Each structure stands twice: as C-alpha cells, then as structure tokens.
mmCIF file with all atom_site columns, C-alpha atoms in Angstrom:
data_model
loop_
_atom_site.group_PDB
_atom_site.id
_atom_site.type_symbol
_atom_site.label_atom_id
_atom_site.label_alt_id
_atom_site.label_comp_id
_atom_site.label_asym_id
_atom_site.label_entity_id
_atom_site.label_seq_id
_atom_site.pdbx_PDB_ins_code
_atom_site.Cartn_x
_atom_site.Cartn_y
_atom_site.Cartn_z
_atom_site.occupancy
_atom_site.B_iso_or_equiv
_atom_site.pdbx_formal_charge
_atom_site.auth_seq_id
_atom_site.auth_comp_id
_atom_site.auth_asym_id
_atom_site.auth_atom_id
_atom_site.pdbx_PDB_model_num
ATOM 1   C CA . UNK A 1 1   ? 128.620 233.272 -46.793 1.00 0.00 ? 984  UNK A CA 1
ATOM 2   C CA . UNK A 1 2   ? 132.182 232.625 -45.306 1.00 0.00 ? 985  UNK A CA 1
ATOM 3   C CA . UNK A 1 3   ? 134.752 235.309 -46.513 1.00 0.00 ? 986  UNK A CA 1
ATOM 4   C CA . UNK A 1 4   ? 137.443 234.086 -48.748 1.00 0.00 ? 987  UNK A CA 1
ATOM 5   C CA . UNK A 1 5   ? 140.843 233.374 -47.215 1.00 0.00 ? 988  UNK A CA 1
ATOM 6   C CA . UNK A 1 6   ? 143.179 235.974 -47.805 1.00 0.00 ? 989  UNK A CA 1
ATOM 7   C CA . UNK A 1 7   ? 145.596 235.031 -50.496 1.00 0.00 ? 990  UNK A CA 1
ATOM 8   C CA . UNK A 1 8   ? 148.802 234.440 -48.158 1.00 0.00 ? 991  UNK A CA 1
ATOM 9   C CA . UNK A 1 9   ? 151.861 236.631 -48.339 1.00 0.00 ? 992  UNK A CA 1
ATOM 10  C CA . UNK A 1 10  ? 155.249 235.044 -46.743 1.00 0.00 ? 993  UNK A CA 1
ATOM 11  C CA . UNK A 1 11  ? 157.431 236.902 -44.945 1.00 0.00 ? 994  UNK A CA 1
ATOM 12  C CA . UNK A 1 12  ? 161.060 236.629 -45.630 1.00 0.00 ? 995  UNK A CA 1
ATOM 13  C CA . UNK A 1 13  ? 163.940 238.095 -42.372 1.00 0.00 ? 996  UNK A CA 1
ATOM 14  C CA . UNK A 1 14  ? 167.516 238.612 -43.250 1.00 0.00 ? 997  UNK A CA 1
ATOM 15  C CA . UNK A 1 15  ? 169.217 238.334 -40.022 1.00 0.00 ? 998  UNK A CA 1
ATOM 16  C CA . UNK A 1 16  ? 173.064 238.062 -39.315 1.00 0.00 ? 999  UNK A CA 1
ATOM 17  C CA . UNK A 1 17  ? 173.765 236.048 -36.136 1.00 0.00 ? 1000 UNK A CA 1
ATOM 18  C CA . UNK A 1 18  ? 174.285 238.216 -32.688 1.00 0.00 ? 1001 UNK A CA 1
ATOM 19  C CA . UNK A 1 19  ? 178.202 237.679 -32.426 1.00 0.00 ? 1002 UNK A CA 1
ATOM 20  C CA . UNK A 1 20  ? 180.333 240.493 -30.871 1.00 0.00 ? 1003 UNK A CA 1
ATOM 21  C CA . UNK A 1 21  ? 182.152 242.879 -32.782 1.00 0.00 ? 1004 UNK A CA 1
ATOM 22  C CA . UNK A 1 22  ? 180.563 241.431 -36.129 1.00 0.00 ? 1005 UNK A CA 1
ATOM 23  C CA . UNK A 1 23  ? 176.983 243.116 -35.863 1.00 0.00 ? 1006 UNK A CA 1
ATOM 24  C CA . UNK A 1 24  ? 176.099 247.120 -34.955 1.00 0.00 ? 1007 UNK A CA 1
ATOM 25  C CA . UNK A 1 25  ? 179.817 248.041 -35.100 1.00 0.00 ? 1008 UNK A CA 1
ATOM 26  C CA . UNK A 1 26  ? 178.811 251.682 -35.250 1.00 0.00 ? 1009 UNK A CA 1
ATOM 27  C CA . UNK A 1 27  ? 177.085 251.282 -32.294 1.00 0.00 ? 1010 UNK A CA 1
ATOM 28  C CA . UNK A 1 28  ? 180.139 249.772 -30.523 1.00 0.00 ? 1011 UNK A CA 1
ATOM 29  C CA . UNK A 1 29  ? 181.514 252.979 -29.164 1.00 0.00 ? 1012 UNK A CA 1
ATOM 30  C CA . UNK A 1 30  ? 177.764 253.992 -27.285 1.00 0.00 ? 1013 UNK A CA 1
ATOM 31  C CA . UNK A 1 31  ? 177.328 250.357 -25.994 1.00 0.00 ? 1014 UNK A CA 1
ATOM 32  C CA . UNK A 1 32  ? 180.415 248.218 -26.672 1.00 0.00 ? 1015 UNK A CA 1
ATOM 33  C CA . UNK A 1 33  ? 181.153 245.271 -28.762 1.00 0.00 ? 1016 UNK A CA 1
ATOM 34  C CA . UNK A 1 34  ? 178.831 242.980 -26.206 1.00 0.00 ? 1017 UNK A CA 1
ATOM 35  C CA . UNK A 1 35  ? 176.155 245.270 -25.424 1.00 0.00 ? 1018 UNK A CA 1
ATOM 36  C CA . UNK A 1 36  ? 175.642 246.221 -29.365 1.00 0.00 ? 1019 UNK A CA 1
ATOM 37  C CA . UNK A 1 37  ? 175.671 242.406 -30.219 1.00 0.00 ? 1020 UNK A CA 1
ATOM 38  C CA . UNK A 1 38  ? 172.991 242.129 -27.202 1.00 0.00 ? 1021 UNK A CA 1
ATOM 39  C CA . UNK A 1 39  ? 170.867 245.009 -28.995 1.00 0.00 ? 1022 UNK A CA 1
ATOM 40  C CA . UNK A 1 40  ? 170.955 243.591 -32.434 1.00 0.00 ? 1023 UNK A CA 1
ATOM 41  C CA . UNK A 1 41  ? 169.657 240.127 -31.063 1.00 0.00 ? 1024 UNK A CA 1
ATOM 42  C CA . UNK A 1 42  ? 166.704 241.563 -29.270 1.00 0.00 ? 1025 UNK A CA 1
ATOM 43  C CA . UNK A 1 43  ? 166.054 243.507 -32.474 1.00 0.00 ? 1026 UNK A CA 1
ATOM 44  C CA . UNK A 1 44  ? 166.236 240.336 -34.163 1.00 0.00 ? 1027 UNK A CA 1
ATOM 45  C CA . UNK A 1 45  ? 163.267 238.689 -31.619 1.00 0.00 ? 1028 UNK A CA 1
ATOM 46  C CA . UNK A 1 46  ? 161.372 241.645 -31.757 1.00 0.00 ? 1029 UNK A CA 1
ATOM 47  C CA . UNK A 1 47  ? 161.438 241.639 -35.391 1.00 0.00 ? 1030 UNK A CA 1
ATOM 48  C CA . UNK A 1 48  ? 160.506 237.707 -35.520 1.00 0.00 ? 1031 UNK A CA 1
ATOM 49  C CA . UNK A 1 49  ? 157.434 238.179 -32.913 1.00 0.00 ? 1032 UNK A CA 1
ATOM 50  C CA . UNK A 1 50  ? 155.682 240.946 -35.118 1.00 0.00 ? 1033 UNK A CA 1
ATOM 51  C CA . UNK A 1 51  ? 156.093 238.968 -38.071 1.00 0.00 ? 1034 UNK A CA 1
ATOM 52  C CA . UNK A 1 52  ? 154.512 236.112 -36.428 1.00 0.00 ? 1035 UNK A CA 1
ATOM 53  C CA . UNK A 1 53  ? 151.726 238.048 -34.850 1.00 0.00 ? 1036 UNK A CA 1
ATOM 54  C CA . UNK A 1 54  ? 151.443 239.568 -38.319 1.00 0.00 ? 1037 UNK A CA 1
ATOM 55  C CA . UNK A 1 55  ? 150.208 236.334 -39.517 1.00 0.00 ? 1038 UNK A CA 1
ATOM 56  C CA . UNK A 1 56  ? 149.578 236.885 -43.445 1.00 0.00 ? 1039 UNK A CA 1
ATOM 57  C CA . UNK A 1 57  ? 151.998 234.151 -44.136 1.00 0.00 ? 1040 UNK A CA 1
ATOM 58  C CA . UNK A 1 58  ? 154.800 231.798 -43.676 1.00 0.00 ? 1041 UNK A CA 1
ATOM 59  C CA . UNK A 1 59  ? 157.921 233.105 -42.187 1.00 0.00 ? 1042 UNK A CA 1
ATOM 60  C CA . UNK A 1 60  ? 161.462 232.111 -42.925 1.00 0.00 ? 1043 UNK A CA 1
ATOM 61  C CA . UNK A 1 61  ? 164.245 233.653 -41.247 1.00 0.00 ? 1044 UNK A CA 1
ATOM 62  C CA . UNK A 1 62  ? 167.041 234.190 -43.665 1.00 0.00 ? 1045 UNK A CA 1
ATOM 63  C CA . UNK A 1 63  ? 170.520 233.906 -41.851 1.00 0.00 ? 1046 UNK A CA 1
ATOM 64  C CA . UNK A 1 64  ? 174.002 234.456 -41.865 1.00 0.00 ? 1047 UNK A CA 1
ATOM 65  C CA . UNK A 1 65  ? 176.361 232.307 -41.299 1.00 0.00 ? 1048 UNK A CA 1
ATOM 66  C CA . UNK A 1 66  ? 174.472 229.119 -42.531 1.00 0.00 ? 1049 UNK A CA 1
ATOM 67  C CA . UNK A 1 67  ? 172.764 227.283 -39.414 1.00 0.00 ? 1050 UNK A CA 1
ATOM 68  C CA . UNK A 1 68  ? 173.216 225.321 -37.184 1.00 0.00 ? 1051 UNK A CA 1
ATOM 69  C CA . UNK A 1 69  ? 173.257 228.694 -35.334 1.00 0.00 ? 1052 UNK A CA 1
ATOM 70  C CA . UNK A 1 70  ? 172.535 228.295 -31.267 1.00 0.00 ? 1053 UNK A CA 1
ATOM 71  C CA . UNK A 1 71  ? 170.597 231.560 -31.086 1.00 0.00 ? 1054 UNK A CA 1
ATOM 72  C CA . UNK A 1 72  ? 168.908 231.104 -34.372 1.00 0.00 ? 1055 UNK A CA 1
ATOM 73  C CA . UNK A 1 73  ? 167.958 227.214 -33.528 1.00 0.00 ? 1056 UNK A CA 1
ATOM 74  C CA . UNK A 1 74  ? 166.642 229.108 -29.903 1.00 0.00 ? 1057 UNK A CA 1
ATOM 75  C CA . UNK A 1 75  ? 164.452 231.058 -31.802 1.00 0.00 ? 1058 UNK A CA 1
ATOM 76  C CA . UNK A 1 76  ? 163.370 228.293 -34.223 1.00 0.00 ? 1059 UNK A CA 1
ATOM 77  C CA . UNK A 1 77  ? 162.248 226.249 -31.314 1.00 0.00 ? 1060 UNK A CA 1
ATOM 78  C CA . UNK A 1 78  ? 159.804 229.113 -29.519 1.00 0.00 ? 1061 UNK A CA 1
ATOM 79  C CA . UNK A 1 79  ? 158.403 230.262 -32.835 1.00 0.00 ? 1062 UNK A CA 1
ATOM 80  C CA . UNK A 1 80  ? 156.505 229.207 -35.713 1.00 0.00 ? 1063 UNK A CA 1
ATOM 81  C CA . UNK A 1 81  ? 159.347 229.739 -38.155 1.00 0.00 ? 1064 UNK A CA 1
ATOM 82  C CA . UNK A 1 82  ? 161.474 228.029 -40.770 1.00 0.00 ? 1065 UNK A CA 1
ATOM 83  C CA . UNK A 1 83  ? 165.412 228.863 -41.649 1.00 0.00 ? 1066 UNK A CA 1
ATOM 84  C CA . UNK A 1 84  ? 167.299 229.126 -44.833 1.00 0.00 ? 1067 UNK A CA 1
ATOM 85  C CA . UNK A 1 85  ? 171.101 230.198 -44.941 1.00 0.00 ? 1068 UNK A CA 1
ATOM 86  C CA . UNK A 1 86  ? 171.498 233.513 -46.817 1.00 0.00 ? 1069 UNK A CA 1
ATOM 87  C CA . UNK A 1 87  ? 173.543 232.517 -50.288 1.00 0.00 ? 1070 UNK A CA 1
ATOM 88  C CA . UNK A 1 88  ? 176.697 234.383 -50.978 1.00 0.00 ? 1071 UNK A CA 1
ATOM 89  C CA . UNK A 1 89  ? 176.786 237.991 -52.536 1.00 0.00 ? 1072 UNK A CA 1
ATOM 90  C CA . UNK A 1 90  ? 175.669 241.187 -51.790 1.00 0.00 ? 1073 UNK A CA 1
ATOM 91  C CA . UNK A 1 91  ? 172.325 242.282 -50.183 1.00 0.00 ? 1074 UNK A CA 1
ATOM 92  C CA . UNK A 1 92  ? 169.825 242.410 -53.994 1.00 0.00 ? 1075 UNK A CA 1
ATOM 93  C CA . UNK A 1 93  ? 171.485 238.836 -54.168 1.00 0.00 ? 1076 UNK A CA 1
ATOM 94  C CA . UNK A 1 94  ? 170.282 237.859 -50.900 1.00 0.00 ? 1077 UNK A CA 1
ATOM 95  C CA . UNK A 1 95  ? 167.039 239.802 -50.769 1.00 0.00 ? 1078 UNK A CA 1
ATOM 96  C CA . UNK A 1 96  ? 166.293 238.533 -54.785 1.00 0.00 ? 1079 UNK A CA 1
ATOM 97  C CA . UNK A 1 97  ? 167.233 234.473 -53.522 1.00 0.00 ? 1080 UNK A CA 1
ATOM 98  C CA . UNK A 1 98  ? 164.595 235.155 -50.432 1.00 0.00 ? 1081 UNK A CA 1
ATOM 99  C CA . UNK A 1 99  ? 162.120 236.373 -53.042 1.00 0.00 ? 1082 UNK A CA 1
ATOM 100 C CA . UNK A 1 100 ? 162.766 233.496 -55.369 1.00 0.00 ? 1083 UNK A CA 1
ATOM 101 C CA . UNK A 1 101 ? 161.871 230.654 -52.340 1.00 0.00 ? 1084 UNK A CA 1
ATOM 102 C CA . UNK A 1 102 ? 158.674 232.209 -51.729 1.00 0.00 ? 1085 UNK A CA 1
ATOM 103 C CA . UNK A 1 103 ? 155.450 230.470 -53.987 1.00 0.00 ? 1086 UNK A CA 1
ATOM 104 C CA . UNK A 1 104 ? 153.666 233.892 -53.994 1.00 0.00 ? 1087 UNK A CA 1
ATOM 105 C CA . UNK A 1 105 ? 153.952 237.381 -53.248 1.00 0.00 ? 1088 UNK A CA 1
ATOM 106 C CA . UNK A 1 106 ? 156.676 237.989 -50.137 1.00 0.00 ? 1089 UNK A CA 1
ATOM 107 C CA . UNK A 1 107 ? 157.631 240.716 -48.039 1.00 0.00 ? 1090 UNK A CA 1
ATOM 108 C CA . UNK A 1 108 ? 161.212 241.034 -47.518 1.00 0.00 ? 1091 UNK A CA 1
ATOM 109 C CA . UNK A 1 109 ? 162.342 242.916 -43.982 1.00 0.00 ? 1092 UNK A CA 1
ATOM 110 C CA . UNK A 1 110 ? 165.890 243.350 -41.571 1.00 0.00 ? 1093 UNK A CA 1
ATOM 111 C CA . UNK A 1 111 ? 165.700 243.414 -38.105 1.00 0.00 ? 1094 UNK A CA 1
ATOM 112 C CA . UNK A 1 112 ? 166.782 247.204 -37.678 1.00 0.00 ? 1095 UNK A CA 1
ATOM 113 C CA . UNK A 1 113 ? 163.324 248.858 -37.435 1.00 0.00 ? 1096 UNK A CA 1
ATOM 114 C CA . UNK A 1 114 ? 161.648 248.385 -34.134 1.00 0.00 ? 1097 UNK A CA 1
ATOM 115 C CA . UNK A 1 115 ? 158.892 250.996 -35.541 1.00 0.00 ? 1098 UNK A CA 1
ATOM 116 C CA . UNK A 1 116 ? 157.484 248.378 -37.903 1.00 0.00 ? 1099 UNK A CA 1
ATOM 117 C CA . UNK A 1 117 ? 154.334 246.998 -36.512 1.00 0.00 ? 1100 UNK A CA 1
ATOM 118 C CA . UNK A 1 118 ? 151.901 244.463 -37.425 1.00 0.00 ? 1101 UNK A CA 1
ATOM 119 C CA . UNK A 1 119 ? 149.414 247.392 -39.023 1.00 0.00 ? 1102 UNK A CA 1
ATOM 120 C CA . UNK A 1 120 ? 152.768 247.978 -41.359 1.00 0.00 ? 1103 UNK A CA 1
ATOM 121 C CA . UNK A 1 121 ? 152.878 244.526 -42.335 1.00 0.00 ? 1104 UNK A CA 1
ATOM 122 C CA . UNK A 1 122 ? 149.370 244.060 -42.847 1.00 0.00 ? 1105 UNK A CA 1
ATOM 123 C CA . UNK A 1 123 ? 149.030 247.141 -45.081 1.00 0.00 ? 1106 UNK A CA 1
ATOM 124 C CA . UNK A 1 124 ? 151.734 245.778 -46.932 1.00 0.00 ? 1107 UNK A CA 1
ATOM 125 C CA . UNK A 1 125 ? 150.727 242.583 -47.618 1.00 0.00 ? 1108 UNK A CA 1
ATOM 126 C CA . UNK A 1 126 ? 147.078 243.740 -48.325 1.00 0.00 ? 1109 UNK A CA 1
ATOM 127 C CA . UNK A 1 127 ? 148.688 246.135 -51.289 1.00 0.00 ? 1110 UNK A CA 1
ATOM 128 C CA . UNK A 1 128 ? 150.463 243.002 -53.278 1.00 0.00 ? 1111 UNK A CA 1
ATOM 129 C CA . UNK A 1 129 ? 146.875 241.244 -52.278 1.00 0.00 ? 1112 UNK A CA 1
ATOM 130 C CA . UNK A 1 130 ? 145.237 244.443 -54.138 1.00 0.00 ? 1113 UNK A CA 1
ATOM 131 C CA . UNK A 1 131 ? 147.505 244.068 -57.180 1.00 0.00 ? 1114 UNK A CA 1
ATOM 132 C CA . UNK A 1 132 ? 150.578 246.053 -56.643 1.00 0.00 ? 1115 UNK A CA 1
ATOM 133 C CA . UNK A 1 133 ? 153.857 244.487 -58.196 1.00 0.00 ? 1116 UNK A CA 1
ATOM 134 C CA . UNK A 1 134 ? 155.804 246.060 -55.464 1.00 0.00 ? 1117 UNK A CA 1
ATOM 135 C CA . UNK A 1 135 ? 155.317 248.293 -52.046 1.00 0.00 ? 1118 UNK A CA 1
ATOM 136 C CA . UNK A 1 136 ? 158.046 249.909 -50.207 1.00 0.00 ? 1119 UNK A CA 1
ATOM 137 C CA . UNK A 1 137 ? 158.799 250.913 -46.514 1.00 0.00 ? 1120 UNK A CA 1
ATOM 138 C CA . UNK A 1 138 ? 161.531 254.014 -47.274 1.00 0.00 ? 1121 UNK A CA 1
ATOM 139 C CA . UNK A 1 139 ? 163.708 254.726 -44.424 1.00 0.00 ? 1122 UNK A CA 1
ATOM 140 C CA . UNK A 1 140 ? 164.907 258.081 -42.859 1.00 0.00 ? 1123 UNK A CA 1
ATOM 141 C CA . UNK A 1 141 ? 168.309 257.188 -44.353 1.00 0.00 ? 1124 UNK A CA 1
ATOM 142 C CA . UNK A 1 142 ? 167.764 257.025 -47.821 1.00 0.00 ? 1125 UNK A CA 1
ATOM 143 C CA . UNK A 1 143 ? 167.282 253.178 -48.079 1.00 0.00 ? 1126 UNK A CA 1
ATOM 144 C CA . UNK A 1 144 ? 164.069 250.937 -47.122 1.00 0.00 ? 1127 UNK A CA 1
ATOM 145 C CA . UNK A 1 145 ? 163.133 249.093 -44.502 1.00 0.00 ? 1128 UNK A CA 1
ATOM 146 C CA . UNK A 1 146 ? 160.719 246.628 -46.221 1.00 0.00 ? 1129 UNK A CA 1
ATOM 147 C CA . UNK A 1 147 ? 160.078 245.915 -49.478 1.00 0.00 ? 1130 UNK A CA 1
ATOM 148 C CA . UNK A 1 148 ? 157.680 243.967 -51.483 1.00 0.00 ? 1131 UNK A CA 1
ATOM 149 C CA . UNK A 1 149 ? 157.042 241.846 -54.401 1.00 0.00 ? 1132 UNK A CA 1
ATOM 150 C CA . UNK A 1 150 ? 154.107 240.089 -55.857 1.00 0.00 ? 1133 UNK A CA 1
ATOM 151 C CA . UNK A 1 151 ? 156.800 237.956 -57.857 1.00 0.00 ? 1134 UNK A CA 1
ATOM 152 C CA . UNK A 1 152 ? 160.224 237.821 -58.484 1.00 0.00 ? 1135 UNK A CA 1
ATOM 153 C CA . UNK A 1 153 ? 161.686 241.556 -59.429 1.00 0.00 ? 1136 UNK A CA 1
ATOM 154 C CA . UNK A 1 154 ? 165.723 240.831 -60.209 1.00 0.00 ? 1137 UNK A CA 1
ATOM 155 C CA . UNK A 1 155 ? 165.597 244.513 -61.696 1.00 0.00 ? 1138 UNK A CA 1
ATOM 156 C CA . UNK A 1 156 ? 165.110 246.149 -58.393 1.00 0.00 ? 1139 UNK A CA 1
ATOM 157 C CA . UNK A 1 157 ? 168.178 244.223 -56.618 1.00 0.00 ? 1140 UNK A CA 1
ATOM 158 C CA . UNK A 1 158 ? 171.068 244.025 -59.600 1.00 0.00 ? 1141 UNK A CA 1
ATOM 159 C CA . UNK A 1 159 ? 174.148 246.094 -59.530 1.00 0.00 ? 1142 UNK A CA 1
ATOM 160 C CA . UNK A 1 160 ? 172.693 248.340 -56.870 1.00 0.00 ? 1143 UNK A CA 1
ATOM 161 C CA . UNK A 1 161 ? 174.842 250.234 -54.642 1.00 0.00 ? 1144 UNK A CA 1
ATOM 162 C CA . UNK A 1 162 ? 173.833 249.496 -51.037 1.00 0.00 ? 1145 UNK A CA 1
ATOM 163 C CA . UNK A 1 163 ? 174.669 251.021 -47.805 1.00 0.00 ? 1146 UNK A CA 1
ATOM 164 C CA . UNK A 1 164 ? 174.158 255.290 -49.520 1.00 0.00 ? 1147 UNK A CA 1
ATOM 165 C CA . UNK A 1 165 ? 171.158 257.271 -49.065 1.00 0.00 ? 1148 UNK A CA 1
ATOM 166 C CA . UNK A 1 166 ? 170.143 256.883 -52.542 1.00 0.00 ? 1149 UNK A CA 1
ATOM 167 C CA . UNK A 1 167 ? 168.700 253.251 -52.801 1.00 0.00 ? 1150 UNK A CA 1
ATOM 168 C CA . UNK A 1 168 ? 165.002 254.371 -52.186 1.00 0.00 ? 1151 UNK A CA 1
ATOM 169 C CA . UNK A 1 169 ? 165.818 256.691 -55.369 1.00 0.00 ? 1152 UNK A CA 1
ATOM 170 C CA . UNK A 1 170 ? 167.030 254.518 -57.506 1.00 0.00 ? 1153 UNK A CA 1
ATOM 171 C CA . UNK A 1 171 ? 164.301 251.707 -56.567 1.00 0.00 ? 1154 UNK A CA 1
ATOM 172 C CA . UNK A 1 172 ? 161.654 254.450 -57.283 1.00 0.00 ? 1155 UNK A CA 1
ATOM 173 C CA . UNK A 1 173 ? 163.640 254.949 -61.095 1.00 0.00 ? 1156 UNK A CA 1
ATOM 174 C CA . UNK A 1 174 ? 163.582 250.893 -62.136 1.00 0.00 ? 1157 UNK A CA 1
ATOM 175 C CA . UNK A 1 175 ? 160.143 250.535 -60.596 1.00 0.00 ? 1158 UNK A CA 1
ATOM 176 C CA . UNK A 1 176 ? 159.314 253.101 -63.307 1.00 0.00 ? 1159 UNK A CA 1
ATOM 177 C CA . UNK A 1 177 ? 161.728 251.994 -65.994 1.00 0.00 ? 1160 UNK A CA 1
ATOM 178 C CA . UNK A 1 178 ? 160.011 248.562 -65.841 1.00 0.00 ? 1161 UNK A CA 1
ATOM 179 C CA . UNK A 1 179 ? 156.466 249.388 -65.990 1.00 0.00 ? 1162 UNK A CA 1
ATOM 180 C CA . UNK A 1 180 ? 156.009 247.955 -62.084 1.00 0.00 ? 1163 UNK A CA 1
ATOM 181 C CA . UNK A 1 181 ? 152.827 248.580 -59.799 1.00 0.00 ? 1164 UNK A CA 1
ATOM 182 C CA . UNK A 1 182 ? 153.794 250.444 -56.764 1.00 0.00 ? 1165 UNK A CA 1
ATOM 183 C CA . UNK A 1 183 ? 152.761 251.551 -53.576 1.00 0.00 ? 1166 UNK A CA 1
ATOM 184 C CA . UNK A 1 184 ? 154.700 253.496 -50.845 1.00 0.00 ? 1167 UNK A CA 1
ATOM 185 C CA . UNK A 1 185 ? 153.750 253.512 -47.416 1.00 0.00 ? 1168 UNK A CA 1
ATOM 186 C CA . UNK A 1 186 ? 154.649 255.904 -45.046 1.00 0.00 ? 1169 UNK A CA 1
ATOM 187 C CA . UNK A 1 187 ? 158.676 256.543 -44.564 1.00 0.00 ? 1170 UNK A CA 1
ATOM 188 C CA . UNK A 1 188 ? 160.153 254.587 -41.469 1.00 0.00 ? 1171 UNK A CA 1
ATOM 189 C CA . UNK A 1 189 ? 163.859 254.821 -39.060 1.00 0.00 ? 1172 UNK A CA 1
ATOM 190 C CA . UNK A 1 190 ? 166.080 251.911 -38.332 1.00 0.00 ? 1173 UNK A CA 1
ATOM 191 C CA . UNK A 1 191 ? 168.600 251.929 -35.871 1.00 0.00 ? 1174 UNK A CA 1
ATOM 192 C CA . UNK A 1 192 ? 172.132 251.634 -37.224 1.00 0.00 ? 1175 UNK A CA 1
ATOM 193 C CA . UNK A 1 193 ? 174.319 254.894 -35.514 1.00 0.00 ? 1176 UNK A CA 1
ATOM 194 C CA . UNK A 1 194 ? 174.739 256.161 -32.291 1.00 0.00 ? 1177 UNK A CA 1
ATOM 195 C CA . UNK A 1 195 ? 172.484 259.237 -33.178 1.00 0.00 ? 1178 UNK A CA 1
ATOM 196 C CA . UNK A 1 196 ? 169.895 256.867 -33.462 1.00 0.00 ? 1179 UNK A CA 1
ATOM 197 C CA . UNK A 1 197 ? 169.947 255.382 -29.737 1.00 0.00 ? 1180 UNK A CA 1
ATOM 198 C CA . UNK A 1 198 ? 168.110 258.003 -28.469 1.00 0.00 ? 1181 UNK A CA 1
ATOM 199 C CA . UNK A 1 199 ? 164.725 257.532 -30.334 1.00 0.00 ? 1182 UNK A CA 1
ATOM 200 C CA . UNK A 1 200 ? 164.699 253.790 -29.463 1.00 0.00 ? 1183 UNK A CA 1
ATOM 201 C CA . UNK A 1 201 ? 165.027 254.841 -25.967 1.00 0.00 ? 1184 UNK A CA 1
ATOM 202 C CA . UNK A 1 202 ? 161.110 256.012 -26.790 1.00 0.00 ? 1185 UNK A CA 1
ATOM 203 C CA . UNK A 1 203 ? 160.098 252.871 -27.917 1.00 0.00 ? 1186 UNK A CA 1
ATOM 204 C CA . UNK A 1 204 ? 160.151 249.562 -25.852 1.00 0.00 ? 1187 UNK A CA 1
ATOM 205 C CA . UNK A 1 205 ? 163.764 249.294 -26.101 1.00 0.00 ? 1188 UNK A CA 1
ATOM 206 C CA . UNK A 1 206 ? 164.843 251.594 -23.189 1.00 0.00 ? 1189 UNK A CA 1
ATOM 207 C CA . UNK A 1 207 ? 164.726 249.429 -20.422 1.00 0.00 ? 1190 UNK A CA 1
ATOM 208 C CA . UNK A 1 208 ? 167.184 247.093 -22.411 1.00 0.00 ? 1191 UNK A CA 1
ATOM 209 C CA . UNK A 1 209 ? 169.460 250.423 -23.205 1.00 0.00 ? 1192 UNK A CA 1
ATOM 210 C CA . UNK A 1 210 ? 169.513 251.142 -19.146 1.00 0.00 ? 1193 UNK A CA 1
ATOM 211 C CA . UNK A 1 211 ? 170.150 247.451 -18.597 1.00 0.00 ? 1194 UNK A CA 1
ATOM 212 C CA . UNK A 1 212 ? 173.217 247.963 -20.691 1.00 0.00 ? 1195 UNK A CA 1
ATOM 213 C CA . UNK A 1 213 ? 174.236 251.195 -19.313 1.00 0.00 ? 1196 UNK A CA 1
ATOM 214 C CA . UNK A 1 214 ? 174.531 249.174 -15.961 1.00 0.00 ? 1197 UNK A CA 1
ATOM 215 C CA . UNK A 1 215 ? 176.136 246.383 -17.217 1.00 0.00 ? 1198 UNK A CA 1
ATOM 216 C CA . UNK A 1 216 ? 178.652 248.427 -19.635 1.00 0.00 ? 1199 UNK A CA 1
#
C-alpha cells in the first residue's frame, strides 16, 4: 500500500527588501551600508532555497515594503514561491497575519539564520504533523528563529516586547498559560551584530564576507 501524503505544512518568510542603510545597520560599521545590504539579500536567497528544498509546503515570502519589489519579483521568477506584503504593526502583528493566510499548520521563519537547514524544517513540520500546537527554534539571543503553529495562536504574538533577550521566555510562559502543545528543538544563532560575523565566516558565507572585504 502507498503511504499517505504527508499533511502539508506552509512555510511563511518575513523578509525586508535589501536597500542600503535600511537592513543590518549594526553590521554597517564591519561591512558598510552596501556590503551589509549585500549580506542580508544573500541571507534572504539562502533562506528561500532551503525552504524550497524543504518541500513540506507552500511558501510565501512575506515582504516589506509592499511589492512590486525588483529583487523580490527576481526571486519570485527563479523560485517556486508566492508574495504577500507584510501589513502594518509590529513583528506578533506581522508574524500572527502570516499565520492567519495559511489553511493549515505554518512555520513562520526570518532570513537571519543561515544554520537552519532542511533537517530543521522537516523536524519542525513533522512535530505540528505529530500534534503539537506549537514548536520553537530559540535563538542564542534570547528570541527564536522559527516558530510554529498548527493554527492560529494570537496569544503568543500580542503586546510582546520584541527585539530583548526575553521573548523565548515569555513565549515558553503563554504557551503554558494557554494550555498549548509544545515542542522545542534544539537552540539556533542568527546573524544580527558584528560579533556574529565571525561564525558565518564557518558556514558557506565566507567567500561572500572576503568578496566584501575586497570590495569595501
């Protein structure tokens, strides 16, 4: 007998467009206004071709500003992907509307972890498939790096403080205060401070990081 499909599990980006001095402004002093903007669009194509690869649903890459977008529509056009402008408000608002447009359980990423790999995203789908409400990447910093819902969850992005190491904390206190399914996976790094330059030079990212050292 055939195995069953695996129920599908969407995957939802939030991306802010590559424009200089707008995107990895703490980053700006290490590799300038241009070469950070450069960085945080490759992140943004690495990000999309693992989530692709990933296959275990649709993907939609959430942006900001509302397309039309010339890198965005680039990236549109060499990959299986669909866009949707990010609505106004703060980051539960725009994480919350990405979970809302999905018809099932979603995974919600950024583009500032170039550890997360296909096995992460698999995992993570396969837990919502398995019957948890929610699963969570943690990062390093105190925040997350993915996180997961089988449905709608407007309790774990209200009136949260973003941007301060304890997000992962408090999203581990409503999971609990609303009775919520949950599985962690192992903690995870993004790539948002100077500091942090010199572990992505370990990854696939260094040749990029000499390129810009030349071109600086």
């Amino acid at each position: 007998m055939a195995s069953a499909t695996p129920e599908p599990v969407a995957l939802a980006i939030l991306a802010k467009a590559p424009a200089a001095g707008a995107v990895k402004t703490r980053l700006t002093p290490a590799l300038g206004a241009d070469g950070a903007a450069a960085l945080h669009a490759r992140l943004i194509q690495r990000t999309v071709e693992t989530a692709c690869a990933a296959a275990t649903g649709p993907v939609t890459l959430w942006v900001s500003p509302a397309p039309p977008n010339e890198y965005f529509t680039a990236l549109a056009s060499r990959f299986p992907i669909g866009l949707a402008a990010q609505p106004d408000g703060d980051l539960g608002v725009r994480m919350l509307a990405a979970c809302q447009a999905a018809t099932g359980p979603v995974l919600v990423i950024g583009t500032d972890c170039p550890a997360l790999t296909l096995s992460h995203l698999h995992e993570a789908a396969d837990a919502l498939r398995a019957g948890s409400d929610v699963v969570v990447i943690p990062a390093e910093d105190g925040g997350y790096v993915l996180i997961g819902t089988r449905r709608p969850q407007p309790g774990l992005f209200a009136e949260m403080t973003w941007g301060v190491d304890t997000v992962m904390a408090e999203t581990r206190r409503r999971v609990a205060q609303h009775g919520l399914r949950s599985r962690e996976l192992p903690t995870s790094w993004d790539v948002d401070r100077p500091e942090d330059l010199a572990r992505l030079r370990t990854t696939a990212f260094a040749h990029l990081l000499d390129e810009l050292a030349r071109t600086g």
